[in-house]
Amino acid sequence: MSLNSTLAAVTDRIIARSEATRTAYLERMAAARSKGPARAHLSCSGQAHAYAATGADQQTLAQGAKGHLGIVTAYNDMLSAHQPFETYPALIRDAVRRNGGTAQVAGGVPAMCDGVTQSEPGMELSLFSRDTIAMAAGIALSHNVFDAAVFLGVCDKIVPGLVIGAQAFGHIPAVFLPAGPMTSGLANDEKAKIRQQFAAGKVGREDLLKAEMAAYHGPGTCTFYGTANTNQMLMEFMGLHLPGSSFVTPGTPLREALTVEGAKRALSLSALGNNYTPVCDVLDEKAYANGIVGLMATGGSTNLLIHLIAMARAGGILLDWQDFSDLSDVIPLLARVYPNGLADVNHFHAAGGLGYMIGELLQAGCLHPDTKTVAGDGLKNYVMEPFLSEDGLTFRAGPGQSLNDAVLRPADAPFQATGGLKRLTGNLGTSVIKVSAVAKEHQVIEAPARVFHDQEAAKTAFKAGALTGDMIIVVRFQGPKANGMPELHGLTPMLGIMQGKGQKVALVTDGRMSGASGKIPAAIHVVPEALDGGPIAKLQDGDMLRLDAVRGTLEVLTGGVLERSAATADLSAYQHGTGRELFTLFRRSVASADEGASVFGV
C-alpha cells in the first residue's frame, strides 16, 4: 500500500520546518558520538569513584572492554504503575552480566500521581514535573560513563520527561521498559456512574471510596485509556519499547522476560557492537509522525498535544497543532477504550492490541514503515507479539483479525473515519478538543458563557443550583503561566450530570482535561492564555459562544467583546504552599501550550 498522501505531506512539512534546528541537534549528537565511550576518558580517580560500589563488576568496568548500561528509574511505591520497578534494577544487572556487560542505576527521577493530586494544589506542579524529570534524567546520565540506557517510567509526565532527557544524550541507545497495567477491577463506566451519584448527593463517601478502591486495586497502570496508557502506545509506535510489551501485566513471567530482553537489547545497540542505534536516529520526523497517527487511531490523551511537541523539540523537530489536526482528518479511529468506550486496556490487548492495530495501519498506508526502532529496522517488527516457549522469549506474528470488534476494528471498517482530536481556531484564539467520545449531537453548541476563575468556583455554583439552562462554562487563568496548567477533572462529574439532564453544556479553558476527558465537548489548552491577555480574559457571563468541533472553530458571537479590557485575577493563592514556591521560575519562563508548555528552548 502506498503511503497516505496527507501523512506524506505533513511529514514533509515537519521536515522542512525543522531543517535548521534538527540539523543543529544531529551535529551535536555526532560530535558526542565521535568521542567514543566516555568512561575511557575519565581519570583514574574518576573511574574509581564510578566503580567503587559495583562489587563483582568492578574489575570488568576497570578493564573497560564490555558495554555498560545506565538505568534511569522513576520508581516509587506511591504510584501503582511504578511500584513494580522496585525489582527491575536487580533483573537488569543480572541480565547484562550474563551477557558480559555491566549495569548501574544512574539515577532516579521524580514521579507524581495525577490521580492523587486531582483538584488539589499539588496538581499545579504536575505539568512542570515533566521538565523536572527531563533535567533529572540529564543529571543521571551526566557522569557520561554509559554506552546505552534503559528508562523505567510509565505515567503521565514521566515518559515525556524521560524522552526529553534521553534525547539530550541522543548519541547513545535508549530502550524504555514498561511495567504494564494492573489487572481489571471495577468497570470504568461503573466507577464513573458512582462518581456522578456522589456529585449529585445520591451516595455517600463510603460508597465512593469502596468503588474507587475496587477500580484501583493493585500494582500497575490504571486501566482506562488516559495519558499513562497513551504514553505506552506511543513508545511502541515510535519504536522505543519492545514489540507487544506495553500492556503485559506486572508480576508475570512474560513481563519479567521482556524486562530482561529489553536490557540485553539496549546493550546490543551500543557503539561497541555492529547494530549501533542511538536514540537520535530512532526519534526522527517519521517516528513523531507515526506517534501522532497512533494518538489519532486510538483516541488518545489530549495531554500528548502538549507533550509530543515538547518531546520533539528536544530533538530539534518542530510540530504544531495543525499537524495533529490534518492527520486526524485522515486517520481512522480503530479502538474504543474507556473513556471512549466500555473496554479497558486489558480488553484492548486481548482483542489484538497494538500489534494488530499497527499492522492494519501499515497495510492502509497510514504509518511510515521505514523507521528505525530498538527492535530493528522497520515498523514491521511491531506486528509481532511476545510469547514464552521452551526456548524462552520468542516473537511471532500476532492475530490477523480483531478478536473483539466492539473494542478493536480493522482500518477498512473503523469506528469512525477520522481520528479523535481536532484543532479549533477563531476569535478566541487556538485550542484543541477530543471528539472521539463526544456524541455527534454534542459536537456543536451555541450558548451563553458562564465565566469562572477556577474550578472550585464552578463547582460551588453547581452545588448551589445556579448552573441551569444551556451554557458554555469558561474556566480561565488555568494556563501554564498562571498556575502550571492543572487538569480540571473535578468538573467532569458535574458536567456529566448537567448533560444527562438534557442541558447543552461545554467547557472552554486555558487549562487541561487530559486523556480521561470524555463525553462533554471541551475546548482546552486555549492560547493565548488569560494571563497573557488572550481573548478568553475578555469574556463575561452571558456572552454568546459557539463551539463547533465539526468545522473546527471556537468563537465569541457577541459584538464588542474583543474591544474590552482583559480581566485580571488574584493569583497569589497559586504562588505558595505544596511546593508551588519552588516553581516560580518555571511559571515565569514557560512557553505557551501550543509550543509544548516547556521551560526549554528548541
PDB file of N, CA and C in Angstrom, residues 306 321 424-433 472-481 485 488 507-513 522-537 539 545 547 554-555 592-594:
ATOM      1  N   ILE A 306       0.427  18.493  23.962  1.00  0.00           N
ATOM      2  CA  ILE A 306       1.481  19.314  24.562  1.00  0.00           C
ATOM      3  C   ILE A 306       2.787  18.529  24.608  1.00  0.00           C
ATOM      4  N   TRP A 321       0.007  22.172  16.196  1.00  0.00           N
ATOM      5  CA  TRP A 321      -1.311  21.542  16.319  1.00  0.00           C
ATOM      6  C   TRP A 321      -1.971  21.291  14.973  1.00  0.00           C
ATOM      7  N   LEU A 424      -9.124  23.747  17.110  1.00  0.00           N
ATOM      8  CA  LEU A 424     -10.150  24.768  16.981  1.00  0.00           C
ATOM      9  C   LEU A 424      -9.486  26.134  16.829  1.00  0.00           C
ATOM     10  N   THR A 425      -9.959  26.929  15.898  1.00  0.00           N
ATOM     11  CA  THR A 425      -9.457  28.286  15.731  1.00  0.00           C
ATOM     12  C   THR A 425     -10.641  29.247  15.693  1.00  0.00           C
ATOM     13  N   GLY A 426     -10.362  30.517  15.886  1.00  0.00           N
ATOM     14  CA  GLY A 426     -11.409  31.525  15.865  1.00  0.00           C
ATOM     15  C   GLY A 426     -10.975  32.752  16.635  1.00  0.00           C
ATOM     16  N   ASN A 427     -11.930  33.630  16.907  1.00  0.00           N
ATOM     17  CA  ASN A 427     -11.555  34.891  17.541  1.00  0.00           C
ATOM     18  C   ASN A 427     -11.265  34.775  19.034  1.00  0.00           C
ATOM     19  N   LEU A 428     -11.384  33.569  19.596  1.00  0.00           N
ATOM     20  CA  LEU A 428     -10.962  33.343  20.985  1.00  0.00           C
ATOM     21  C   LEU A 428      -9.555  32.757  21.060  1.00  0.00           C
ATOM     22  N   GLY A 429      -8.915  32.569  19.909  1.00  0.00           N
ATOM     23  CA  GLY A 429      -7.563  32.019  19.885  1.00  0.00           C
ATOM     24  C   GLY A 429      -7.556  30.631  19.290  1.00  0.00           C
ATOM     25  N   THR A 430      -6.624  29.814  19.737  1.00  0.00           N
ATOM     26  CA  THR A 430      -6.454  28.444  19.253  1.00  0.00           C
ATOM     27  C   THR A 430      -6.611  27.482  20.419  1.00  0.00           C
ATOM     28  N   SER A 431      -7.276  26.376  20.178  1.00  0.00           N
ATOM     29  CA  SER A 431      -7.448  25.367  21.219  1.00  0.00           C
ATOM     30  C   SER A 431      -7.588  24.012  20.557  1.00  0.00           C
ATOM     31  N   VAL A 432      -7.792  22.983  21.366  1.00  0.00           N
ATOM     32  CA  VAL A 432      -7.978  21.630  20.855  1.00  0.00           C
ATOM     33  C   VAL A 432      -9.145  20.976  21.575  1.00  0.00           C
ATOM     34  N   ILE A 433      -9.707  19.961  20.930  1.00  0.00           N
ATOM     35  CA  ILE A 433     -10.826  19.240  21.522  1.00  0.00           C
ATOM     36  C   ILE A 433     -10.679  17.761  21.209  1.00  0.00           C
ATOM     37  N   ILE A 472     -22.017  27.469  28.115  1.00  0.00           N
ATOM     38  CA  ILE A 472     -20.629  27.077  27.923  1.00  0.00           C
ATOM     39  C   ILE A 472     -19.857  27.631  29.108  1.00  0.00           C
ATOM     40  N   ILE A 473     -19.360  26.730  29.925  1.00  0.00           N
ATOM     41  CA  ILE A 473     -18.640  27.115  31.132  1.00  0.00           C
ATOM     42  C   ILE A 473     -17.202  27.461  30.753  1.00  0.00           C
ATOM     43  N   VAL A 474     -16.762  28.639  31.131  1.00  0.00           N
ATOM     44  CA  VAL A 474     -15.409  29.106  30.858  1.00  0.00           C
ATOM     45  C   VAL A 474     -14.635  29.130  32.176  1.00  0.00           C
ATOM     46  N   VAL A 475     -13.557  28.368  32.223  1.00  0.00           N
ATOM     47  CA  VAL A 475     -12.687  28.371  33.402  1.00  0.00           C
ATOM     48  C   VAL A 475     -11.316  28.854  32.934  1.00  0.00           C
ATOM     49  N   ARG A 476     -10.949  30.055  33.348  1.00  0.00           N
ATOM     50  CA  ARG A 476      -9.746  30.690  32.833  1.00  0.00           C
ATOM     51  C   ARG A 476      -8.727  30.940  33.945  1.00  0.00           C
ATOM     52  N   PHE A 477      -7.591  31.506  33.574  1.00  0.00           N
ATOM     53  CA  PHE A 477      -6.450  31.667  34.478  1.00  0.00           C
ATOM     54  C   PHE A 477      -5.998  30.309  35.009  1.00  0.00           C
ATOM     55  N   GLN A 478      -6.030  29.325  34.087  1.00  0.00           N
ATOM     56  CA  GLN A 478      -5.572  27.972  34.396  1.00  0.00           C
ATOM     57  C   GLN A 478      -4.447  27.537  33.465  1.00  0.00           C
ATOM     58  N   GLY A 479      -3.834  28.483  32.752  1.00  0.00           N
ATOM     59  CA  GLY A 479      -2.760  28.167  31.835  1.00  0.00           C
ATOM     60  C   GLY A 479      -1.433  27.965  32.538  1.00  0.00           C
ATOM     61  N   PRO A 480      -0.397  27.576  31.801  1.00  0.00           N
ATOM     62  CA  PRO A 480       0.891  27.275  32.438  1.00  0.00           C
ATOM     63  C   PRO A 480       1.515  28.464  33.153  1.00  0.00           C
ATOM     64  N   LYS A 481       1.351  29.676  32.609  1.00  0.00           N
ATOM     65  CA  LYS A 481       1.943  30.840  33.266  1.00  0.00           C
ATOM     66  C   LYS A 481       1.179  31.248  34.512  1.00  0.00           C
ATOM     67  N   MET A 485      -1.043  25.084  34.812  1.00  0.00           N
ATOM     68  CA  MET A 485      -1.970  24.366  33.927  1.00  0.00           C
ATOM     69  C   MET A 485      -2.434  23.027  34.517  1.00  0.00           C
ATOM     70  N   LEU A 488      -8.443  19.662  35.072  1.00  0.00           N
ATOM     71  CA  LEU A 488      -9.681  20.134  35.690  1.00  0.00           C
ATOM     72  C   LEU A 488     -10.724  19.026  35.773  1.00  0.00           C
ATOM     73  N   LEU A 507     -17.275  23.027  27.840  1.00  0.00           N
ATOM     74  CA  LEU A 507     -16.242  23.666  28.644  1.00  0.00           C
ATOM     75  C   LEU A 507     -15.252  24.347  27.717  1.00  0.00           C
ATOM     76  N   VAL A 508     -14.840  25.556  28.090  1.00  0.00           N
ATOM     77  CA  VAL A 508     -13.758  26.265  27.414  1.00  0.00           C
ATOM     78  C   VAL A 508     -12.758  26.682  28.484  1.00  0.00           C
ATOM     79  N   THR A 509     -11.484  26.323  28.295  1.00  0.00           N
ATOM     80  CA  THR A 509     -10.499  26.615  29.330  1.00  0.00           C
ATOM     81  C   THR A 509      -9.098  26.719  28.757  1.00  0.00           C
ATOM     82  N   ASP A 510      -8.278  27.522  29.415  1.00  0.00           N
ATOM     83  CA  ASP A 510      -6.852  27.529  29.084  1.00  0.00           C
ATOM     84  C   ASP A 510      -6.089  26.525  29.939  1.00  0.00           C
ATOM     85  N   GLY A 511      -6.822  25.680  30.662  1.00  0.00           N
ATOM     86  CA  GLY A 511      -6.239  24.583  31.422  1.00  0.00           C
ATOM     87  C   GLY A 511      -6.285  23.277  30.648  1.00  0.00           C
ATOM     88  N   ARG A 512      -6.185  22.159  31.375  1.00  0.00           N
ATOM     89  CA  ARG A 512      -6.115  20.838  30.751  1.00  0.00           C
ATOM     90  C   ARG A 512      -7.251  19.954  31.249  1.00  0.00           C
ATOM     91  N   MET A 513      -7.593  18.942  30.446  1.00  0.00           N
ATOM     92  CA  MET A 513      -8.519  17.890  30.859  1.00  0.00           C
ATOM     93  C   MET A 513      -7.919  16.502  30.683  1.00  0.00           C
ATOM     94  N   ALA A 522     -15.151  19.811  25.136  1.00  0.00           N
ATOM     95  CA  ALA A 522     -14.260  20.653  25.938  1.00  0.00           C
ATOM     96  C   ALA A 522     -13.170  21.231  25.053  1.00  0.00           C
ATOM     97  N   ALA A 523     -13.208  22.547  24.862  1.00  0.00           N
ATOM     98  CA  ALA A 523     -12.140  23.250  24.157  1.00  0.00           C
ATOM     99  C   ALA A 523     -11.089  23.619  25.180  1.00  0.00           C
ATOM    100  N   ILE A 524      -9.943  22.947  25.102  1.00  0.00           N
ATOM    101  CA  ILE A 524      -8.930  23.059  26.141  1.00  0.00           C
ATOM    102  C   ILE A 524      -7.630  23.617  25.566  1.00  0.00           C
ATOM    103  N   HIS A 525      -6.693  23.926  26.462  1.00  0.00           N
ATOM    104  CA  HIS A 525      -5.377  24.455  26.079  1.00  0.00           C
ATOM    105  C   HIS A 525      -5.515  25.770  25.305  1.00  0.00           C
ATOM    106  N   VAL A 526      -6.534  26.571  25.575  1.00  0.00           N
ATOM    107  CA  VAL A 526      -6.755  27.799  24.813  1.00  0.00           C
ATOM    108  C   VAL A 526      -5.529  28.709  24.910  1.00  0.00           C
ATOM    109  N   VAL A 527      -5.019  29.128  23.754  1.00  0.00           N
ATOM    110  CA  VAL A 527      -3.919  30.089  23.693  1.00  0.00           C
ATOM    111  C   VAL A 527      -4.324  31.241  22.768  1.00  0.00           C
ATOM    112  N   PRO A 528      -3.932  32.473  23.116  1.00  0.00           N
ATOM    113  CA  PRO A 528      -3.164  32.863  24.305  1.00  0.00           C
ATOM    114  C   PRO A 528      -3.982  32.626  25.581  1.00  0.00           C
ATOM    115  N   GLU A 529      -3.306  32.252  26.648  1.00  0.00           N
ATOM    116  CA  GLU A 529      -3.986  32.039  27.914  1.00  0.00           C
ATOM    117  C   GLU A 529      -4.425  33.380  28.514  1.00  0.00           C
ATOM    118  N   ALA A 530      -5.313  33.308  29.491  1.00  0.00           N
ATOM    119  CA  ALA A 530      -5.884  34.527  30.069  1.00  0.00           C
ATOM    120  C   ALA A 530      -4.815  35.443  30.649  1.00  0.00           C
ATOM    121  N   LEU A 531      -3.797  34.861  31.293  1.00  0.00           N
ATOM    122  CA  LEU A 531      -2.769  35.690  31.916  1.00  0.00           C
ATOM    123  C   LEU A 531      -1.958  36.451  30.877  1.00  0.00           C
ATOM    124  N   ASP A 532      -1.933  35.979  29.662  1.00  0.00           N
ATOM    125  CA  ASP A 532      -1.259  36.677  28.564  1.00  0.00           C
ATOM    126  C   ASP A 532      -2.174  37.684  27.874  1.00  0.00           C
ATOM    127  N   GLY A 533      -3.346  37.928  28.457  1.00  0.00           N
ATOM    128  CA  GLY A 533      -4.282  38.865  27.850  1.00  0.00           C
ATOM    129  C   GLY A 533      -5.041  38.304  26.683  1.00  0.00           C
ATOM    130  N   GLY A 534      -5.123  36.976  26.588  1.00  0.00           N
ATOM    131  CA  GLY A 534      -5.862  36.353  25.498  1.00  0.00           C
ATOM    132  C   GLY A 534      -7.329  36.733  25.529  1.00  0.00           C
ATOM    133  N   PRO A 535      -8.024  36.590  24.384  1.00  0.00           N
ATOM    134  CA  PRO A 535      -9.443  36.959  24.325  1.00  0.00           C
ATOM    135  C   PRO A 535     -10.298  36.261  25.380  1.00  0.00           C
ATOM    136  N   ILE A 536      -9.888  35.085  25.824  1.00  0.00           N
ATOM    137  CA  ILE A 536     -10.659  34.395  26.864  1.00  0.00           C
ATOM    138  C   ILE A 536     -10.761  35.244  28.126  1.00  0.00           C
ATOM    139  N   ALA A 537      -9.797  36.150  28.341  1.00  0.00           N
ATOM    140  CA  ALA A 537      -9.809  37.022  29.515  1.00  0.00           C
ATOM    141  C   ALA A 537     -10.807  38.165  29.382  1.00  0.00           C
ATOM    142  N   LEU A 539     -14.027  37.713  28.235  1.00  0.00           N
ATOM    143  CA  LEU A 539     -15.397  37.200  28.271  1.00  0.00           C
ATOM    144  C   LEU A 539     -16.098  37.561  29.576  1.00  0.00           C
ATOM    145  N   LEU A 545     -21.277  32.205  22.892  1.00  0.00           N
ATOM    146  CA  LEU A 545     -20.126  31.490  22.352  1.00  0.00           C
ATOM    147  C   LEU A 545     -20.620  30.376  21.426  1.00  0.00           C
ATOM    148  N   LEU A 547     -19.033  26.752  19.914  1.00  0.00           N
ATOM    149  CA  LEU A 547     -18.001  25.725  19.786  1.00  0.00           C
ATOM    150  C   LEU A 547     -18.471  24.760  18.714  1.00  0.00           C
ATOM    151  N   LEU A 554     -13.908  27.999  17.344  1.00  0.00           N
ATOM    152  CA  LEU A 554     -14.314  28.441  18.673  1.00  0.00           C
ATOM    153  C   LEU A 554     -14.399  29.961  18.623  1.00  0.00           C
ATOM    154  N   GLU A 555     -15.606  30.498  18.810  1.00  0.00           N
ATOM    155  CA  GLU A 555     -15.806  31.915  18.587  1.00  0.00           C
ATOM    156  C   GLU A 555     -16.730  32.525  19.632  1.00  0.00           C
ATOM    157  N   SER A 592       4.048  28.748  25.715  1.00  0.00           N
ATOM    158  CA  SER A 592       2.610  28.518  25.600  1.00  0.00           C
ATOM    159  C   SER A 592       2.324  27.046  25.314  1.00  0.00           C
ATOM    160  N   ALA A 593       1.062  26.655  25.508  1.00  0.00           N
ATOM    161  CA  ALA A 593       0.685  25.251  25.352  1.00  0.00           C
ATOM    162  C   ALA A 593       0.957  24.749  23.938  1.00  0.00           C
ATOM    163  N   ASP A 594       0.733  25.600  22.925  1.00  0.00           N
ATOM    164  CA  ASP A 594       0.935  25.134  21.554  1.00  0.00           C
ATOM    165  C   ASP A 594       2.410  25.017  21.182  1.00  0.00           C
TER     166      ASP A 594
END
